[in-house]
Coordinates of C-alpha atoms and ligand atoms in Angstrom, one line a residue:
Chain A
M1 CA 81.8 75.1 -0.1
H2 CA 84.8 72.8 0.2
G3 CA 86.3 75.6 2.4
I4 CA 83.6 75.2 5.1
I5 CA 83.7 71.4 5.1
T6 CA 87.5 71.3 5.2
I7 CA 87.7 73.7 8.1
F8 CA 84.8 72.0 9.9
K9 CA 86.6 68.6 9.7
K10 CA 89.9 70.0 10.9
E11 CA 88.3 71.9 13.8
L12 CA 86.3 68.9 14.8
S13 CA 89.3 66.6 15.0
D14 CA 91.2 69.4 16.8
H15 CA 88.4 69.5 19.4
F16 CA 88.4 65.7 19.9
S17 CA 92.1 65.5 20.4
S18 CA 92.2 68.4 22.9
Y19 CA 92.4 68.1 26.6
R20 CA 90.0 70.9 26.8
F21 CA 87.2 68.8 25.3
L22 CA 88.2 65.8 27.4
L23 CA 88.1 67.7 30.7
L24 CA 84.9 69.5 29.8
F25 CA 83.2 66.3 28.9
A26 CA 84.4 64.5 32.0
L27 CA 83.3 67.3 34.3
I28 CA 79.8 67.6 32.8
A29 CA 79.3 63.9 32.7
M30 CA 80.3 63.7 36.4
V31 CA 78.0 66.5 37.6
S32 CA 75.1 65.2 35.5
M33 CA 75.5 61.7 36.7
V34 CA 75.6 62.8 40.3
T35 CA 72.6 65.1 39.9
V36 CA 70.5 62.5 38.2
Y37 CA 71.5 59.9 40.7
M38 CA 70.4 62.0 43.6
A39 CA 67.3 63.0 41.7
G40 CA 66.6 59.4 41.0
L41 CA 66.9 58.5 44.7
T42 CA 64.5 61.3 45.7
I43 CA 62.0 60.3 43.1
T44 CA 62.0 56.6 44.0
K45 CA 61.6 57.5 47.7
E46 CA 58.7 59.9 47.0
L47 CA 56.9 57.5 44.7
E48 CA 56.9 54.6 47.1
G49 CA 53.3 53.4 47.4
V50 CA 51.9 56.3 45.5
A51 CA 50.2 56.1 42.2
K52 CA 52.7 56.9 39.5
P53 CA 52.3 60.5 38.1
K54 CA 52.2 61.0 34.4
F55 CA 55.8 62.2 33.5
V56 CA 58.0 60.3 36.0
F57 CA 60.9 60.1 33.6
L58 CA 61.0 63.8 33.0
M59 CA 61.3 64.4 36.7
L60 CA 64.8 63.1 36.5
F61 CA 65.7 66.3 34.7
T62 CA 63.7 68.7 36.8
S63 CA 63.8 67.5 40.4
S64 CA 66.7 68.7 42.4
G65 CA 68.9 66.1 43.9
V66 CA 71.8 68.0 45.2
G67 CA 70.3 71.5 45.5
F68 CA 69.9 72.0 41.8
S69 CA 68.2 70.1 38.9
L70 CA 69.8 69.1 35.7
T71 CA 68.0 71.7 33.7
Q72 CA 69.1 74.4 36.1
F73 CA 72.7 73.1 35.8
V74 CA 72.5 73.3 32.0
A75 CA 71.0 76.8 32.1
F76 CA 73.7 78.1 34.4
F77 CA 76.8 76.2 33.3
G78 CA 75.8 75.4 29.7
P79 CA 77.1 78.9 28.6
L80 CA 80.5 78.0 30.0
I81 CA 80.7 75.1 27.6
G82 CA 80.1 77.4 24.6
L83 CA 82.5 80.0 25.9
I84 CA 85.2 77.5 26.7
L85 CA 84.9 76.0 23.2
G86 CA 85.0 79.3 21.4
F87 CA 86.9 82.1 23.2
D88 CA 90.1 81.6 21.3
T89 CA 88.8 80.5 18.0
I90 CA 90.1 83.3 15.8
N91 CA 92.6 85.1 17.9
R92 CA 94.7 82.0 18.6
E93 CA 95.1 81.6 14.8
K94 CA 96.0 85.3 14.6
N95 CA 98.6 85.0 17.3
E96 CA 100.1 81.8 15.8
G97 CA 100.2 83.4 12.3
T98 CA 98.1 80.7 10.7
L99 CA 95.2 82.9 9.9
S100 CA 96.9 84.8 7.2
K101 CA 98.0 81.5 5.7
L102 CA 94.4 80.2 5.9
L103 CA 93.0 83.3 4.3
S104 CA 95.5 83.2 1.4
Q105 CA 93.9 80.0 0.3
P106 CA 90.9 80.2 -2.1
I107 CA 88.2 80.3 0.6
Y108 CA 85.8 83.0 1.7
R109 CA 86.5 84.6 4.9
D110 CA 83.1 83.7 6.3
A111 CA 83.9 80.1 5.7
V112 CA 86.5 80.3 8.5
I113 CA 83.9 81.6 11.0
N114 CA 81.2 79.2 9.7
G115 CA 83.4 76.1 9.7
K116 CA 84.6 76.8 13.2
F117 CA 81.2 77.6 14.5
L118 CA 79.7 74.4 13.0
A119 CA 82.5 72.3 14.5
G120 CA 81.9 73.8 17.9
A121 CA 78.2 73.3 17.6
A122 CA 78.7 69.7 16.6
V123 CA 80.9 69.2 19.7
I124 CA 78.1 70.8 21.8
A125 CA 75.5 68.5 20.2
I126 CA 77.7 65.5 20.8
I127 CA 78.3 66.4 24.4
T128 CA 74.6 67.1 25.2
V129 CA 73.2 64.1 23.4
S130 CA 75.6 61.7 24.9
I131 CA 75.0 63.1 28.4
V132 CA 71.3 62.9 28.0
L133 CA 71.6 59.3 26.8
L134 CA 73.9 58.5 29.6
I135 CA 71.6 59.9 32.3
S136 CA 68.5 58.4 30.6
G137 CA 70.2 55.0 30.9
L138 CA 71.0 55.7 34.5
G139 CA 67.5 56.9 35.2
L140 CA 66.0 53.8 33.5
I141 CA 67.9 51.6 35.9
M142 CA 67.1 53.6 39.0
V143 CA 63.5 54.7 38.5
G144 CA 62.6 51.6 36.5
V145 CA 60.1 53.3 34.2
I146 CA 60.4 53.4 30.5
P147 CA 59.7 56.9 29.0
G148 CA 56.6 57.2 26.9
I149 CA 56.6 58.5 23.4
E150 CA 55.6 61.9 24.5
E151 CA 58.4 62.0 27.1
V152 CA 60.9 61.0 24.4
W153 CA 59.7 63.8 22.2
R154 CA 59.9 66.3 25.1
I155 CA 63.5 65.2 25.8
F156 CA 64.3 65.5 22.2
I157 CA 62.9 69.1 22.0
Y158 CA 64.7 69.9 25.2
L159 CA 67.9 68.7 23.6
I160 CA 67.4 70.9 20.5
I161 CA 66.8 74.0 22.6
S162 CA 69.8 73.2 24.8
I163 CA 72.0 72.9 21.8
V164 CA 70.8 76.2 20.3
Y165 CA 71.3 77.8 23.7
I166 CA 74.8 76.7 24.2
S167 CA 75.6 77.4 20.6
F168 CA 74.5 81.0 21.1
W169 CA 77.2 81.3 23.7
L170 CA 79.7 79.7 21.3
G171 CA 78.7 82.4 18.8
A172 CA 79.3 85.1 21.4
A173 CA 82.6 83.6 22.3
I174 CA 83.7 83.6 18.7
L175 CA 82.7 87.2 18.4
F176 CA 85.0 88.0 21.3
S177 CA 87.8 86.1 19.8
I178 CA 87.5 88.3 16.7
L179 CA 87.2 91.5 18.7
F180 CA 90.1 90.9 21.0
R181 CA 93.5 90.0 19.9
S182 CA 94.6 88.6 23.3
V183 CA 93.2 85.3 24.2
A184 CA 93.1 86.2 27.9
T185 CA 91.1 89.4 27.2
S186 CA 88.5 87.6 25.1
A187 CA 88.1 84.9 27.8
L188 CA 87.6 87.6 30.4
A189 CA 85.1 89.5 28.2
A190 CA 83.2 86.3 27.6
L191 CA 83.1 85.6 31.3
A192 CA 82.0 89.1 32.1
V193 CA 79.0 88.8 29.7
W194 CA 78.1 85.5 31.2
I195 CA 78.1 86.9 34.7
F196 CA 76.2 89.9 33.5
F197 CA 73.4 87.9 32.1
S198 CA 73.3 85.2 34.8
F199 CA 73.4 87.5 37.8
F200 CA 72.8 91.1 37.0
V201 CA 70.0 90.9 34.5
P202 CA 67.6 89.0 36.8
L203 CA 68.4 91.2 39.7
G204 CA 68.4 94.4 37.6
A205 CA 65.1 93.5 35.9
N206 CA 63.4 93.4 39.3
A207 CA 65.0 96.5 40.5
V208 CA 64.0 98.4 37.4
A209 CA 60.5 97.1 37.5
N210 CA 60.1 98.1 41.1
A211 CA 61.4 101.5 40.4
L212 CA 59.0 102.0 37.5
T213 CA 56.0 100.9 39.5
P214 CA 56.5 102.5 42.9
D215 CA 52.8 102.3 43.9
A216 CA 52.4 98.6 43.4
G217 CA 50.9 97.0 46.5
E218 CA 47.9 95.0 47.6
S219 CA 45.6 98.0 46.9
D220 CA 46.7 98.3 43.3
P221 CA 46.5 95.0 41.5
D222 CA 47.0 96.6 38.1
A223 CA 50.4 98.0 39.2
V224 CA 51.4 94.6 40.5
I225 CA 50.6 93.1 37.1
K226 CA 52.5 95.9 35.4
R227 CA 55.5 95.4 37.6
A228 CA 55.6 91.7 36.8
Q229 CA 55.3 92.4 33.2
I230 CA 58.1 94.9 33.1
G231 CA 60.3 92.6 35.2
K232 CA 59.5 89.7 32.9
A233 CA 60.1 91.7 29.7
L234 CA 63.4 93.0 31.0
S235 CA 64.7 89.7 32.2
L236 CA 63.9 88.2 28.8
T237 CA 66.8 90.2 27.4
S238 CA 68.9 87.5 29.0
P239 CA 69.4 84.4 26.9
M240 CA 69.5 82.4 30.1
E241 CA 65.9 83.5 30.9
L242 CA 64.8 82.7 27.4
Y243 CA 66.2 79.2 27.8
T244 CA 64.9 78.6 31.3
D245 CA 61.4 79.6 30.4
S246 CA 61.3 77.6 27.2
T247 CA 62.8 74.4 28.7
A248 CA 60.6 74.7 31.8
T249 CA 57.4 74.4 29.7
I250 CA 58.8 71.6 27.6
I251 CA 60.4 69.4 30.2
D252 CA 58.1 70.2 33.1
P253 CA 54.5 70.1 31.8
M254 CA 53.1 69.6 35.2
R255 CA 54.5 72.8 36.5
R256 CA 51.8 74.4 38.7
T257 CA 53.5 77.7 39.2
T258 CA 55.4 79.7 36.7
R259 CA 56.9 83.0 37.2
S260 CA 55.0 84.2 34.2
F261 CA 51.5 83.1 35.4
I262 CA 50.6 86.6 36.4
Q263 CA 51.4 87.8 32.9
V264 CA 48.3 88.4 30.9
G265 CA 48.1 88.5 27.1
M266 CA 48.5 85.9 24.5
M267 CA 49.7 83.2 26.8
E268 CA 46.9 83.7 29.2
Q269 CA 44.8 80.9 28.1
L270 CA 47.6 78.5 28.0
S271 CA 48.8 79.5 31.4
M272 CA 45.3 78.9 32.7
A273 CA 45.2 75.5 31.1
R274 CA 48.2 74.5 33.2
F275 CA 46.1 74.4 36.3
S276 CA 43.8 71.8 34.9
G277 CA 46.5 69.4 33.8
P278 CA 49.7 69.0 31.9
L279 CA 50.1 71.0 28.8
S280 CA 49.9 68.9 25.7
L281 CA 53.0 68.5 23.6
G282 CA 51.6 70.7 20.9
Q283 CA 50.7 73.5 23.3
S284 CA 54.1 73.3 24.9
V285 CA 55.8 73.7 21.6
L286 CA 53.5 76.6 20.8
V287 CA 54.5 78.3 24.0
V288 CA 58.2 77.8 23.6
L289 CA 58.4 78.6 19.9
P290 CA 58.8 82.4 20.3
Y291 CA 61.6 81.7 22.9
I292 CA 63.4 79.5 20.5
I293 CA 63.1 81.9 17.7
S294 CA 64.4 84.7 20.0
L295 CA 67.4 82.5 20.9
I296 CA 68.2 81.9 17.2
A297 CA 67.8 85.6 16.5
V298 CA 70.3 86.7 19.1
T299 CA 72.7 84.0 17.8
A300 CA 72.2 85.5 14.3
I301 CA 72.9 89.0 15.6
C302 CA 76.2 87.7 17.1
F303 CA 77.1 86.2 13.7
A304 CA 76.2 89.4 11.9
I305 CA 78.5 91.4 14.0
S306 CA 81.2 88.8 13.7
Y307 CA 80.9 88.9 9.9
I308 CA 81.0 92.6 9.7
V309 CA 84.0 93.0 11.9
F310 CA 86.0 90.1 10.5
M311 CA 85.4 91.0 6.8
R312 CA 86.7 94.4 7.4
Q313 CA 89.7 93.6 9.4
E314 CA 93.0 94.4 7.7
I315 CA 95.0 91.2 7.1
R316 CA 98.1 93.1 8.4
S317 CA 96.5 93.6 11.8
L318 CA 95.4 89.9 11.9
Chain B
M1 CA 109.8 84.8 -23.2
E2 CA 108.6 88.2 -22.5
Q3 CA 105.2 88.3 -24.1
K4 CA 102.4 87.6 -21.8
P5 CA 102.0 89.9 -18.8
I6 CA 101.0 87.8 -15.7
I7 CA 101.2 90.5 -13.1
E8 CA 100.3 94.1 -13.8
T9 CA 99.9 97.0 -11.6
V10 CA 98.9 100.6 -12.5
E11 CA 99.5 103.3 -10.0
L12 CA 98.8 101.0 -7.2
T13 CA 98.7 102.8 -3.9
K14 CA 98.1 101.7 -0.3
K15 CA 97.9 104.2 2.5
Y16 CA 98.0 103.4 6.2
N17 CA 96.6 106.3 8.2
G18 CA 97.3 108.7 5.4
Q19 CA 100.9 107.6 4.9
A20 CA 101.6 105.8 1.7
A21 CA 103.2 102.4 2.2
V22 CA 103.0 101.7 -1.5
D23 CA 103.0 104.8 -3.7
N24 CA 101.8 104.8 -7.3
L25 CA 103.4 101.6 -8.1
S26 CA 103.4 100.4 -11.7
F27 CA 105.2 97.3 -12.9
T28 CA 104.7 94.2 -15.0
V29 CA 105.9 90.7 -14.6
H30 CA 105.8 88.4 -17.6
E31 CA 105.1 84.7 -17.9
G32 CA 107.8 82.3 -16.8
E33 CA 109.8 85.2 -15.3
I34 CA 111.5 85.4 -11.9
F35 CA 111.1 88.9 -10.7
G36 CA 113.3 90.0 -7.8
F37 CA 111.6 92.4 -5.5
L38 CA 114.2 94.4 -3.5
G39 CA 114.1 97.2 -1.0
P40 CA 114.9 98.1 2.5
N41 CA 112.7 97.2 5.5
G42 CA 109.4 98.9 5.3
A43 CA 109.7 99.7 1.6
G44 CA 106.3 98.2 0.9
K45 CA 107.2 94.9 -0.7
T46 CA 104.9 92.7 1.5
T47 CA 102.1 95.3 1.2
T48 CA 102.3 95.0 -2.5
L49 CA 102.1 91.2 -2.4
L50 CA 99.1 91.3 -0.2
M51 CA 97.3 93.7 -2.5
L52 CA 98.1 91.4 -5.4
M53 CA 96.3 88.6 -3.6
G54 CA 93.3 90.6 -2.6
L55 CA 94.2 90.2 1.1
T56 CA 94.6 94.0 1.5
E57 CA 92.4 96.6 -0.3
P58 CA 94.4 99.1 -2.4
S59 CA 93.6 102.7 -1.6
S60 CA 93.7 103.4 -5.3
G61 CA 95.1 102.1 -8.5
K62 CA 94.7 98.9 -10.3
A63 CA 96.2 95.4 -10.2
R64 CA 95.7 92.4 -12.4
V65 CA 97.0 88.9 -11.8
L66 CA 96.5 86.5 -14.7
G67 CA 94.0 89.0 -16.0
V68 CA 91.9 88.9 -12.8
D69 CA 91.4 91.8 -10.5
P70 CA 92.4 90.6 -7.0
S71 CA 90.2 93.0 -5.1
R72 CA 87.1 92.0 -7.2
E73 CA 87.7 88.2 -7.4
P74 CA 90.1 87.3 -4.6
I75 CA 89.1 83.7 -4.5
R76 CA 89.9 83.1 -8.1
V77 CA 93.3 84.8 -7.7
K78 CA 94.1 83.0 -4.5
G79 CA 93.4 79.7 -6.2
M80 CA 96.1 80.4 -8.8
I81 CA 98.7 81.9 -6.5
G82 CA 101.0 80.1 -4.2
Y83 CA 102.0 82.4 -1.4
L84 CA 104.9 82.0 1.1
P85 CA 104.3 84.6 3.8
E86 CA 107.2 86.4 5.5
N87 CA 106.3 85.1 8.9
M88 CA 104.2 82.1 8.5
G89 CA 102.6 80.2 11.3
F90 CA 101.8 76.5 11.5
Y91 CA 99.4 74.3 13.4
R92 CA 101.8 72.8 15.9
D93 CA 99.8 69.7 16.5
L94 CA 99.7 68.6 12.9
N95 CA 102.5 66.8 11.2
A96 CA 103.9 67.9 7.8
W97 CA 101.7 65.5 5.9
Q98 CA 98.5 66.7 7.7
T99 CA 99.5 70.3 7.2
L100 CA 99.9 69.8 3.5
R101 CA 96.7 67.8 3.3
Y102 CA 94.8 70.6 4.9
I103 CA 96.2 73.1 2.3
A104 CA 95.3 70.7 -0.5
E105 CA 91.8 70.2 0.7
L106 CA 91.3 74.0 1.1
N107 CA 92.3 74.2 -2.5
G108 CA 89.7 71.6 -3.5
L109 CA 92.2 69.0 -4.5
L110 CA 90.9 65.4 -4.7
P111 CA 92.5 63.0 -2.2
G112 CA 94.3 61.0 -4.9
V113 CA 95.9 64.0 -6.5
A114 CA 96.6 65.6 -3.2
D115 CA 98.6 62.6 -1.9
E116 CA 100.7 62.4 -5.0
R117 CA 101.5 66.1 -4.9
I118 CA 102.2 66.1 -1.1
E119 CA 104.7 63.3 -1.5
S120 CA 106.5 64.9 -4.3
A121 CA 106.5 68.3 -2.5
L122 CA 107.9 66.7 0.6
R123 CA 110.6 65.1 -1.4
M124 CA 111.5 68.3 -3.2
V125 CA 112.0 70.2 0.0
G126 CA 113.7 67.2 1.7
L127 CA 111.1 66.7 4.5
I128 CA 109.9 63.2 3.5
K129 CA 111.7 61.6 6.4
E130 CA 110.2 64.0 8.9
A131 CA 106.8 64.0 7.4
E132 CA 105.3 62.2 10.4
K133 CA 106.8 64.6 13.0
K134 CA 104.7 67.3 14.5
V135 CA 105.4 70.7 13.1
G136 CA 105.7 72.0 16.7
A137 CA 108.9 70.0 16.9
Y138 CA 110.4 71.4 13.7
S139 CA 113.4 73.7 13.5
R140 CA 113.2 77.1 12.0
G141 CA 114.6 76.0 8.7
M142 CA 112.4 72.9 8.6
R143 CA 109.3 75.1 8.9
Q144 CA 110.6 77.3 6.1
R145 CA 110.9 74.3 3.9
L146 CA 107.4 73.2 4.9
G147 CA 106.2 76.6 3.9
I148 CA 107.7 76.1 0.5
A149 CA 106.1 72.7 0.3
E150 CA 102.8 74.4 0.9
V151 CA 103.3 76.5 -2.2
L152 CA 104.4 73.5 -4.2
V153 CA 101.4 71.4 -3.4
K154 CA 99.2 74.0 -5.1
E155 CA 101.2 73.7 -8.3
P156 CA 100.4 77.4 -8.8
R157 CA 100.9 79.3 -12.0
V158 CA 102.2 82.2 -10.0
A159 CA 104.2 82.1 -6.8
F160 CA 104.7 85.0 -4.4
L161 CA 107.7 84.2 -2.2
D162 CA 108.4 86.6 0.6
E163 CA 111.9 85.8 1.9
P164 CA 111.9 82.2 0.8
T165 CA 115.4 81.4 1.8
L166 CA 115.3 82.9 5.3
G167 CA 116.7 80.5 7.8
L168 CA 117.7 77.8 5.3
D169 CA 121.1 76.2 5.5
P170 CA 123.5 76.9 2.5
D171 CA 122.9 73.6 0.9
T172 CA 119.2 73.8 1.1
T173 CA 119.2 77.4 -0.1
N174 CA 121.0 76.3 -3.2
R175 CA 118.6 73.4 -3.7
M176 CA 115.6 75.7 -3.3
I177 CA 116.9 78.2 -5.7
G178 CA 117.6 75.5 -8.2
L179 CA 114.0 74.2 -7.6
I180 CA 112.5 77.6 -8.2
E181 CA 114.5 78.0 -11.4
R182 CA 113.5 74.5 -12.6
L183 CA 109.8 75.0 -11.9
C184 CA 109.9 78.3 -13.9
K185 CA 111.4 76.6 -16.8
E186 CA 109.5 73.4 -16.8
K187 CA 106.1 74.4 -15.6
N188 CA 106.3 78.0 -16.9
M189 CA 105.6 79.3 -13.4
T190 CA 106.0 83.0 -12.8
V191 CA 107.7 84.0 -9.6
L192 CA 107.6 87.3 -7.6
L193 CA 110.4 87.0 -5.1
S194 CA 111.1 89.4 -2.3
S195 CA 114.5 89.0 -0.7
H196 CA 117.4 90.7 1.0
F197 CA 119.9 88.2 -0.1
L198 CA 121.2 90.1 -3.2
H199 CA 123.6 87.5 -4.4
Q200 CA 120.8 84.9 -4.6
V201 CA 118.5 87.3 -6.4
Q202 CA 121.3 88.1 -8.8
K203 CA 121.7 84.4 -9.5
I204 CA 118.2 83.5 -10.4
C205 CA 116.1 86.6 -11.1
H206 CA 115.6 87.6 -14.7
R207 CA 114.6 91.1 -13.8
V208 CA 114.6 93.0 -10.5
G209 CA 112.7 96.0 -9.1
I210 CA 114.1 98.1 -6.4
M211 CA 111.6 99.6 -4.1
I212 CA 112.2 102.4 -1.7
S213 CA 109.5 104.1 0.4
G214 CA 106.7 102.6 -1.6
Q215 CA 108.1 103.6 -4.9
M216 CA 109.9 101.6 -7.6
V217 CA 113.1 103.5 -8.1
A218 CA 114.5 101.2 -10.7
Q219 CA 113.5 98.1 -12.6
G220 CA 114.8 96.0 -15.4
H221 CA 117.4 93.4 -16.3
M222 CA 120.7 93.4 -14.4
K223 CA 122.4 94.6 -17.6
E224 CA 120.0 97.5 -18.0
L225 CA 120.5 98.6 -14.5
A226 CA 124.3 98.3 -14.8
E227 CA 124.2 100.7 -17.7
E228 CA 122.7 103.4 -15.5
M229 CA 125.6 103.2 -13.2
P230 CA 128.0 106.2 -13.2
E231 CA 131.1 104.3 -14.4
T232 CA 130.9 101.7 -17.1
K233 CA 132.6 98.6 -16.0
D234 CA 131.9 94.9 -16.5
G235 CA 130.1 92.8 -14.0
Y236 CA 128.5 95.2 -11.6
S237 CA 127.1 93.2 -8.7
L238 CA 123.5 93.7 -7.7
E239 CA 124.7 94.8 -4.4
E240 CA 126.6 97.7 -5.9
I241 CA 123.6 98.7 -8.0
Y242 CA 121.3 98.4 -5.0
M243 CA 123.5 100.5 -2.8
K244 CA 123.6 103.3 -5.4
Y245 CA 119.9 103.7 -5.3
F246 CA 119.8 103.3 -1.6
R247 CA 122.3 106.1 -1.1
E248 CA 120.5 108.4 -3.5
E249 CA 117.3 108.3 -1.4
Ligands
ATP401 N1 98.9 97.3 9.7 C1 99.6 98.4 9.4 N2 99.2 99.6 9.9 C2 100.0 100.7 9.6 N3 101.1 100.7 8.8 C3 101.5 99.5 8.3 C4 100.8 98.3 8.6 N4 101.4 97.3 8.0 C5 102.5 97.8 7.4 N5 102.6 99.2 7.6 C6 103.6 100.1 7.0 O1 103.7 99.9 5.6 C7 105.0 100.1 5.2 C8 105.4 98.9 4.3 O2 105.5 97.7 5.0 P1 105.9 96.3 4.4 O3 105.6 95.3 5.3 O4 105.2 96.2 3.0 O5 107.4 96.5 4.1 P2 108.4 95.4 3.5 O6 109.0 96.0 2.3 O7 107.8 94.1 3.4 O8 109.6 95.3 4.6 P3 110.5 94.1 5.1 O9 111.6 94.0 4.3 O10 110.8 94.5 6.5 O11 109.6 92.9 5.1 C9 105.9 100.2 6.5 O12 106.2 101.6 6.6 C10 104.9 99.8 7.6 O13 105.2 100.5 8.7
MG402 MG1 108.1 92.2 4.1

């Protein structure tokens, strides 16, 4: 146990003293502030002389100020945070010759992966929490409404999901740092996977769904539903999709349209309920729980592969 | 002195892609002994050390360090062994003190104990003045000294030193050799030392083993080995003995 804690502490202090962390934080803080500032301007303008809707504060996160909303920004660029923090975790130590020294100390090999992952996850948590606090403060000043208890809860859950989501990418990056000896190669591989899931899976899911249901048209509503289901199921292989869907329900309870509304099945009733008013917090959590579990599951898979590969690697080739 | 076996191997073998790097190696090192591990490049010295620490799985054969099987209980073995790797790396952004602190913590030492040991280790290797300097700014020899300090901080019962004097200046070399000898005597530490500097090995090692192509071709006291030489004369140097076996191969 002392192994994990020691490695965790060292990695954490390494992160905090690195320019990488500083730049990352500055960049994210800047973009978030601008986004929320613009969103705040839009909201205050729209709400002038209108009765205040229920979740004004949450709108800071979901309305687009400069072409994209904060949640979209995190969904899209959050992975980069995880990848940047993790792509050279193991191979840098290999290349500098410190890994064999580390492993000749009385610690388990998995303590190295775990300690490093936890340190990265802690950094992710610190970044996201402080950004959300920062923009909440900014939002408070700009919009002038104090978030209700339910909104605070929703933001809290949103934070948790975001941390899990970005940590998944950290886990993937660590896996690449184990698989590839060269730091540049693992960075490229991580980038390729990010691009694949962000751009190709959504496009590909639709293409495949269209190909599988050629006769879908106005005359055949069943096929339309089927097409939507296939497209949805395929796109859910992307962690980004899992994340977008889950956070949308949590942070945007008023959402009138959802890409999944055509989907029938267990969510049908809940989907219908959306048309009559905001989903209650409990219902929202119920809807997103499977998504969160899936996110954790894919992270676990990354870890399992990391363990298997790392445990078996010959120390001489390290 | 030669009673308790500390390191024991029985027909230890390691194959890389079907080729034996270590071939049916059997040898024993006793408590408090300094065992010199000699052999040309690629003989399998480092591979043997790695197997003795459980860092590499043997293909076959048995090894025991302090009575523990390194491939079964690597953590226990690693806790008792101080290892100086042949090409060690350092965290460039840490200073010597922080580096040793990290090692101490990984070994579960309490802060109070650790600080004491770190200070005395830094004194012993002569780095106390540069303790606050980042390792990235160290010279080759200073890093080597820091590597030795890492072993000392653990106060191990067994030390595996792979080329401990590589890159050290003559004065420091002598001091390090004296240090190793003293620790063996005072703390009853057992040392397995691999080196190409034969005159140093001759000076401090109680016994030597000569390894060629994964096999131990000779082992024993200097005197015993000298007796096997073709002509009987006094004061064979280790170099002469080594060259004889080397030529025979
Ligand atoms: N990862 C590896 N894959 C394949 N063969 C290897 C690997 N590591 C070492 N070997 C082989 O094992 C043999 C023994 O190597 P080892 O490093 O133990 O030699 P050594 O005695 O320590 O040599 P040196 O004096 O140069 O340090 C060599 O023939 C080497 O080529
Ligand atoms: Mg070697």
